[in-house]
CSV table of C-alpha atoms (C1' of nucleotides) in Angstrom, one decimal:
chain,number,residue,atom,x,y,z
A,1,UNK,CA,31.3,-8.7,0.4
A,2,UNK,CA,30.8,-7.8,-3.3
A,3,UNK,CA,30.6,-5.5,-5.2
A,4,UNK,CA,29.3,-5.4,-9.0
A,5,UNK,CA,28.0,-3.1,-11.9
A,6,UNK,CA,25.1,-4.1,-13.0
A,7,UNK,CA,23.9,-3.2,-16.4
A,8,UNK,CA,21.7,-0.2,-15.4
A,9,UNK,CA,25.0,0.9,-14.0
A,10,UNK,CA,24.0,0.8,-10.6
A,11,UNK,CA,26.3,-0.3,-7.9
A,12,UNK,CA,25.0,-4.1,-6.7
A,13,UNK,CA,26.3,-5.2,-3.8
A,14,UNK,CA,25.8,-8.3,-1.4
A,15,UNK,CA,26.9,-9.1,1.6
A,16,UNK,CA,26.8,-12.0,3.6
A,17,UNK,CA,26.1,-12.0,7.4
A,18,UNK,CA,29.1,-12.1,9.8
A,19,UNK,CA,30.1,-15.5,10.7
A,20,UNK,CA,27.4,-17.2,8.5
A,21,UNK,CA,30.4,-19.7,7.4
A,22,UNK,CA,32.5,-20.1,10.0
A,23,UNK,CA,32.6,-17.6,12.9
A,24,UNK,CA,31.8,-19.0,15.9
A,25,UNK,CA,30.3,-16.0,17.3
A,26,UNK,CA,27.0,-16.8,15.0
A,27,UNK,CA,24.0,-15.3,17.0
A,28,UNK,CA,22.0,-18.6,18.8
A,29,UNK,CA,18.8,-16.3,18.2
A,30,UNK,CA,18.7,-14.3,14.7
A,31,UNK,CA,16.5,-12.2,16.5
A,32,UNK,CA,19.4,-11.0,18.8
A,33,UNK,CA,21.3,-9.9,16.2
A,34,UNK,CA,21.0,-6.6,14.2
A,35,UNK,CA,22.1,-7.2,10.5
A,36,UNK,CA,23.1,-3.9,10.1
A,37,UNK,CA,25.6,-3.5,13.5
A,38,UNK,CA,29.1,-3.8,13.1
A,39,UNK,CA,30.8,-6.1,15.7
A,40,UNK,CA,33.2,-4.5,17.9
A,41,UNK,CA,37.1,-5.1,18.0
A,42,UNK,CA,38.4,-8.0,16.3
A,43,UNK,CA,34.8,-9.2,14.7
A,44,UNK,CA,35.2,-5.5,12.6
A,45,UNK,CA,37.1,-6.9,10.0
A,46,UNK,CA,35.2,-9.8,10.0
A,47,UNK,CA,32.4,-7.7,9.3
A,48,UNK,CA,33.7,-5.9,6.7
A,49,UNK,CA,35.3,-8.7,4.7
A,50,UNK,CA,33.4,-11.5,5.4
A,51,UNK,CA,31.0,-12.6,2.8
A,52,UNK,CA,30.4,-14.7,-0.3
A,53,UNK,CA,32.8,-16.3,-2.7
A,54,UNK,CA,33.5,-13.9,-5.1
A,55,UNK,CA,33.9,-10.9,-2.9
A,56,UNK,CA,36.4,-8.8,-4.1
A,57,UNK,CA,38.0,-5.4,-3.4
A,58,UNK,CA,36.6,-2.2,-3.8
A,59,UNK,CA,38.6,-0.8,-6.7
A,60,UNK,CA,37.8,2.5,-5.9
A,61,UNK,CA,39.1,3.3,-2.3
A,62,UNK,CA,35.8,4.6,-1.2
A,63,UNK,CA,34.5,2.8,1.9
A,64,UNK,CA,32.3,-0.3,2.5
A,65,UNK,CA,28.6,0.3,2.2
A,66,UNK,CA,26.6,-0.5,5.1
A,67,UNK,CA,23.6,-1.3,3.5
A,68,UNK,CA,22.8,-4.6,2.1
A,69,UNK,CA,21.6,-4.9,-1.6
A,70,UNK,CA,20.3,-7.9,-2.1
A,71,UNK,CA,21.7,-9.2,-6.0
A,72,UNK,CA,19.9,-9.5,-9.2
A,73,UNK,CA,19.6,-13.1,-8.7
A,74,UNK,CA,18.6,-12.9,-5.1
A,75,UNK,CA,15.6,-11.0,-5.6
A,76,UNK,CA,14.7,-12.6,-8.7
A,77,UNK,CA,14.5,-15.8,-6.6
A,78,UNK,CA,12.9,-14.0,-4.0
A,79,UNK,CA,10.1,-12.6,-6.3
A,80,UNK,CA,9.8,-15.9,-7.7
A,81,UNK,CA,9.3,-17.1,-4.5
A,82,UNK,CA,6.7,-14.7,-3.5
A,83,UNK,CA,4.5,-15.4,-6.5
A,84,UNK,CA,4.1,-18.8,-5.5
A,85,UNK,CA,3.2,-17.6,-1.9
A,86,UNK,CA,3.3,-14.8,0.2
A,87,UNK,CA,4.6,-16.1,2.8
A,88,UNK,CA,6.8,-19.3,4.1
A,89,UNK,CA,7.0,-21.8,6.6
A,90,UNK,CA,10.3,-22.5,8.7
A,91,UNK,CA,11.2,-25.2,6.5
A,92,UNK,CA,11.1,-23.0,3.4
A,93,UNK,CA,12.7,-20.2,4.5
A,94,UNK,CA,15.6,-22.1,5.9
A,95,UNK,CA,16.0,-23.5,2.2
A,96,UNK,CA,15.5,-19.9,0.6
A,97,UNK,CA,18.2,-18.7,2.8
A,98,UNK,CA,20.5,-21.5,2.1
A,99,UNK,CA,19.8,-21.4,-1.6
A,100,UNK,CA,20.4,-17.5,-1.3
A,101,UNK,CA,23.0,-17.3,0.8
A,102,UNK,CA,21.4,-15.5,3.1
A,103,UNK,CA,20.1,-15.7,7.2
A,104,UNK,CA,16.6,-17.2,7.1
A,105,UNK,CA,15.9,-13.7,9.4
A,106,UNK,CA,16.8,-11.5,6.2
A,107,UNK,CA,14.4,-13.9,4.2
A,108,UNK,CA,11.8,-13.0,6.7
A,109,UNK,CA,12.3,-9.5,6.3
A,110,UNK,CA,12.3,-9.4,2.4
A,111,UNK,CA,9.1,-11.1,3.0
A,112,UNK,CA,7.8,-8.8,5.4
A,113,UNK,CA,8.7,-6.0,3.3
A,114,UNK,CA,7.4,-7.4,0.2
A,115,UNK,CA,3.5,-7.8,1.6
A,116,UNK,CA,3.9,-4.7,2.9
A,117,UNK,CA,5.0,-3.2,-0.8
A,118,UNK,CA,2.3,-5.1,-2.1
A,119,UNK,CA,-0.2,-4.3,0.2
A,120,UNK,CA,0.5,-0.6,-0.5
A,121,UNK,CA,0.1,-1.1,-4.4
A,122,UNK,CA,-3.3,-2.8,-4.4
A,123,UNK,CA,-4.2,0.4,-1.4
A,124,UNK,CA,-2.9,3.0,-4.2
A,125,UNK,CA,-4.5,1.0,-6.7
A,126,UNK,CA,-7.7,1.4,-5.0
A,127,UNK,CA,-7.7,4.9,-4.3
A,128,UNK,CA,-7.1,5.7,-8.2
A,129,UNK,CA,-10.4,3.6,-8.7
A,130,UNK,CA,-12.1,5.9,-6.3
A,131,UNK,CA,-10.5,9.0,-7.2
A,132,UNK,CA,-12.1,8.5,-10.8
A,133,UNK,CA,-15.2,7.1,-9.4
A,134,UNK,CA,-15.4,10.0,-7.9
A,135,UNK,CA,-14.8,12.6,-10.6
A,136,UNK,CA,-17.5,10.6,-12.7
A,137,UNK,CA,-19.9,11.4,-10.3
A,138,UNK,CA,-18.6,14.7,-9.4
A,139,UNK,CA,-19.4,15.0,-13.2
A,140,UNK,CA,-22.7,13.4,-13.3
A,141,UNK,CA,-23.8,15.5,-10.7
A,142,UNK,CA,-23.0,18.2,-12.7
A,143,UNK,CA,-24.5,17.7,-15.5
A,144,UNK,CA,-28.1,16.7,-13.5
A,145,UNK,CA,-28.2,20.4,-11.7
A,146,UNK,CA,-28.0,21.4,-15.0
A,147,UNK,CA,-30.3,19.7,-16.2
A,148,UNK,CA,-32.4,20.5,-13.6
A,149,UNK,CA,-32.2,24.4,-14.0
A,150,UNK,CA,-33.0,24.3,-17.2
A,151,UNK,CA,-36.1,22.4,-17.0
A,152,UNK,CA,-37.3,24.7,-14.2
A,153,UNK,CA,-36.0,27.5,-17.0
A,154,UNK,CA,-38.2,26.6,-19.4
A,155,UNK,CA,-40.6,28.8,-21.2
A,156,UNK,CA,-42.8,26.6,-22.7
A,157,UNK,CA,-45.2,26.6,-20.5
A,158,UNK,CA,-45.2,25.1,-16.9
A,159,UNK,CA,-44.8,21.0,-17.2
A,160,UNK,CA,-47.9,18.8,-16.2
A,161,UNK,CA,-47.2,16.4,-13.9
A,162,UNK,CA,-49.8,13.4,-13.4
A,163,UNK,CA,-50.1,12.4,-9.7
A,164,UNK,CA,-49.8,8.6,-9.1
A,165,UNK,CA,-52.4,9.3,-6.2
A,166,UNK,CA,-55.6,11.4,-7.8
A,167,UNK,CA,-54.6,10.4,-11.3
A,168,UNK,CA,-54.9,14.2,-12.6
A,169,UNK,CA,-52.3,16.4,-13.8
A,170,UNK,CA,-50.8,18.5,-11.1
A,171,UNK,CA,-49.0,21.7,-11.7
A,172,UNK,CA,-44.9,21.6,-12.4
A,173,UNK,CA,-45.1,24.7,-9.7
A,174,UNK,CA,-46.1,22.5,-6.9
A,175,UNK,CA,-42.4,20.4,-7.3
A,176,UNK,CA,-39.6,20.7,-5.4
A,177,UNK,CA,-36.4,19.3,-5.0
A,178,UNK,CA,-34.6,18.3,-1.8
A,179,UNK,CA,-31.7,19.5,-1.6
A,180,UNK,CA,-30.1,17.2,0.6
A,181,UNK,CA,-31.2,14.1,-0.9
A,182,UNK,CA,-32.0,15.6,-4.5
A,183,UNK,CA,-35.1,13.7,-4.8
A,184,UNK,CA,-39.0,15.4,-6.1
A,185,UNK,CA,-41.7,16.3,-3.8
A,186,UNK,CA,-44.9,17.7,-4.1
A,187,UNK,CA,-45.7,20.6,-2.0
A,188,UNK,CA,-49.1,21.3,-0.6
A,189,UNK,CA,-51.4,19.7,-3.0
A,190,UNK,CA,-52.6,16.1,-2.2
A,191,UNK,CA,-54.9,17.1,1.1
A,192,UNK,CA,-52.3,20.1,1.5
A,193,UNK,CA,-49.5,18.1,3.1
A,194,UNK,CA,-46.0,17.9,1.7
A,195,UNK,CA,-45.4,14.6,0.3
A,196,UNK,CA,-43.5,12.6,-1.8
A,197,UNK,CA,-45.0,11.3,-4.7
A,198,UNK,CA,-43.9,8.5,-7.9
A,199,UNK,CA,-44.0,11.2,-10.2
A,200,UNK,CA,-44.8,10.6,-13.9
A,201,UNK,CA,-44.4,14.1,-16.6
A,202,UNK,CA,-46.6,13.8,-19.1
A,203,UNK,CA,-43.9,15.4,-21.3
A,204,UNK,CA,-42.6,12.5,-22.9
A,205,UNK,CA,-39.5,14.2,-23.7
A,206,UNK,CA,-38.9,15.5,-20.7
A,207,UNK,CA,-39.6,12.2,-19.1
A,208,UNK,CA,-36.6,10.6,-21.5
A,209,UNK,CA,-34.6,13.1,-20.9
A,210,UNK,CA,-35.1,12.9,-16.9
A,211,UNK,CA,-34.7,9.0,-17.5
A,212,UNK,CA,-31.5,8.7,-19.7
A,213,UNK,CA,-28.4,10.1,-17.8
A,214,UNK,CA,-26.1,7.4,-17.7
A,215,UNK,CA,-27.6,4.7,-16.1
A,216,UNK,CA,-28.2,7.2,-13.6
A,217,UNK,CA,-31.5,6.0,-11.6
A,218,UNK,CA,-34.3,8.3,-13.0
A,219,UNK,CA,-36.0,10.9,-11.5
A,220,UNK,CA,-39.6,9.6,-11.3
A,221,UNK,CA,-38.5,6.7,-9.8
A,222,UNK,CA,-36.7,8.4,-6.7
A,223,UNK,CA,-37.9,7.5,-3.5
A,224,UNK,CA,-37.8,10.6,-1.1
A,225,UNK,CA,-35.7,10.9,2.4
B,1,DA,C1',19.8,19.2,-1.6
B,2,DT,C1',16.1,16.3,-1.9
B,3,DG,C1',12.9,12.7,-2.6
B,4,DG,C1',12.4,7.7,-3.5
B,5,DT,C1',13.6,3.0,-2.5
B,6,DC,C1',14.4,-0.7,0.5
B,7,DA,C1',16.6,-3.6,4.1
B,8,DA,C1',16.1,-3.7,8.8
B,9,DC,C1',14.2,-2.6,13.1
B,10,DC,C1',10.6,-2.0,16.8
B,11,DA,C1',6.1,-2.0,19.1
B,12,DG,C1',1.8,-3.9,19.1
B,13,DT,C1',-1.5,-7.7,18.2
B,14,DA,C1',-3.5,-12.3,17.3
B,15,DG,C1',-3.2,-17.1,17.4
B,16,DT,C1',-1.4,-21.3,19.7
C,1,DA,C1',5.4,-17.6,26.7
C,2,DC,C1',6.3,-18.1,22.1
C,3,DT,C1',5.7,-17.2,17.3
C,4,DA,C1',4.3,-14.9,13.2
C,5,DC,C1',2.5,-11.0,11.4
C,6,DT,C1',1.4,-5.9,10.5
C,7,DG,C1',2.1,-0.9,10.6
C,8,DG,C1',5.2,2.5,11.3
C,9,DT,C1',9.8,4.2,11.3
C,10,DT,C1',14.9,4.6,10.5
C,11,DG,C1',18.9,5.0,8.0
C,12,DA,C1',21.8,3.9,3.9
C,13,DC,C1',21.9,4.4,-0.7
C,14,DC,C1',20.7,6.2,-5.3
C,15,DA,C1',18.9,9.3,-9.0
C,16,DT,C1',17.6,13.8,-10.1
DNA sequence: ATGGTCAACCAGTAGT
DNA sequence: ACTACTGGTTGACCAT
């Protein structure tokens, strides 16, 4: 095992599996063996002392960690690894593990681990798009009921609207909104039945206005649930 | 004390 | 059946 201050001050530590080098005990299956289980007995010590070349003594007294830190370099080389791709075959991973000196299982993992990390990024990623997607529409919204209120607010007169079906203006009065799908109806005047109509206000200001919210799709051009 | 990070594990699943 | 992978979880460690 060793043990090392890196510059952030952090303690960095690696250790090597038991009997990686020379134990005889070395798992035939790496899947039968759990990295982080200390051998009985005799293999303890093993355990505990065996690792890479430069292990050294904790200067401190305090007691062996348990947990594996992989070193500076090793996750560099794993990261470099993973940018080329995201995951390896046998072959590679028995290299990576030799070049690292690591078990090709603990490869695995940090690979494993890695999508997984990444995976979760793009996810988080996504849900900041959508999260400010969502607030700009929130907003949008917002501003369109408005809108809306004041237009039915106004004082000026009720709005002519000309309908796409008799070609004559029809009164602003006979419009309605619904609420569900926030898109204009007429009410009662084309052969009394309630229908939706391609609306077009003969207020050419209003019609701008109705027609300019953000790229929004204008009012007029609404087709009705 | 507590929350975050990460190596390692396990169960389930899909492909062969 | 075996292998490789994913999603979820655990536990050690660290920073605050």
């Amino acid at each position: 095992m060793a043990v090392s201050r890196s510059s952030s001050s952090s303690l960095e530590l690696t250790m090597s599996m038991p009997g990686f080098v020379s134990s005889p005990s070395f798992p035939s299956s790496v899947k039968d063996l759990d990295i982080n289980q200390v051998p009985s007995g005799a293999e303890e010590e093993e355990w505990i002392s065996a690792g890479m070349e430069d292990e050294e003594e904790s200067t401190d007294g305090a007691p062996p960690r348990k947990k594996l830190r992989l070193s500076k370099e090793q996750s560099r080389l794993l990261e470099e690894s993973f940018r080329q791709h995201h995951s390896l075959n046998p072959r590679q991973k028995e290299a990576l593990a030799l070049q690292l000196k690591l078990r090709p299982r603990q490869v695995e993992v940090w690979f494993q681990n890695r999508r997984a990390r990444s995976k979760l990024k793009q996810t988080e990623m996504e849900c900041e798009y959508l999260k400010r997607w969502f607030g700009s529409l929130t907003e949008q919204n917002r501003r369109l009921q408005r809108e809306v209120e004041e237009l039915r607010a106004l004082k000026v007169g009720p709005p002519t609207v000309i309908s796409p079906h008799s070609c004559e203006p029809l009164p602003a009065s006979t419009l309605t909104m619904c609420p569900r799908c926030e898109r204009v109806t007429t009410t009662g005047v084309d052969k009394g039945s309630t229908k939706t109509t391609r609306t077009a206000v003969a207020n050419p200001t209003i019609a701008a206005t109705l027609s300019s919210e953000n790229g929004a799709p204008a009012l007029q051009s609404r087709q009705s649930c």
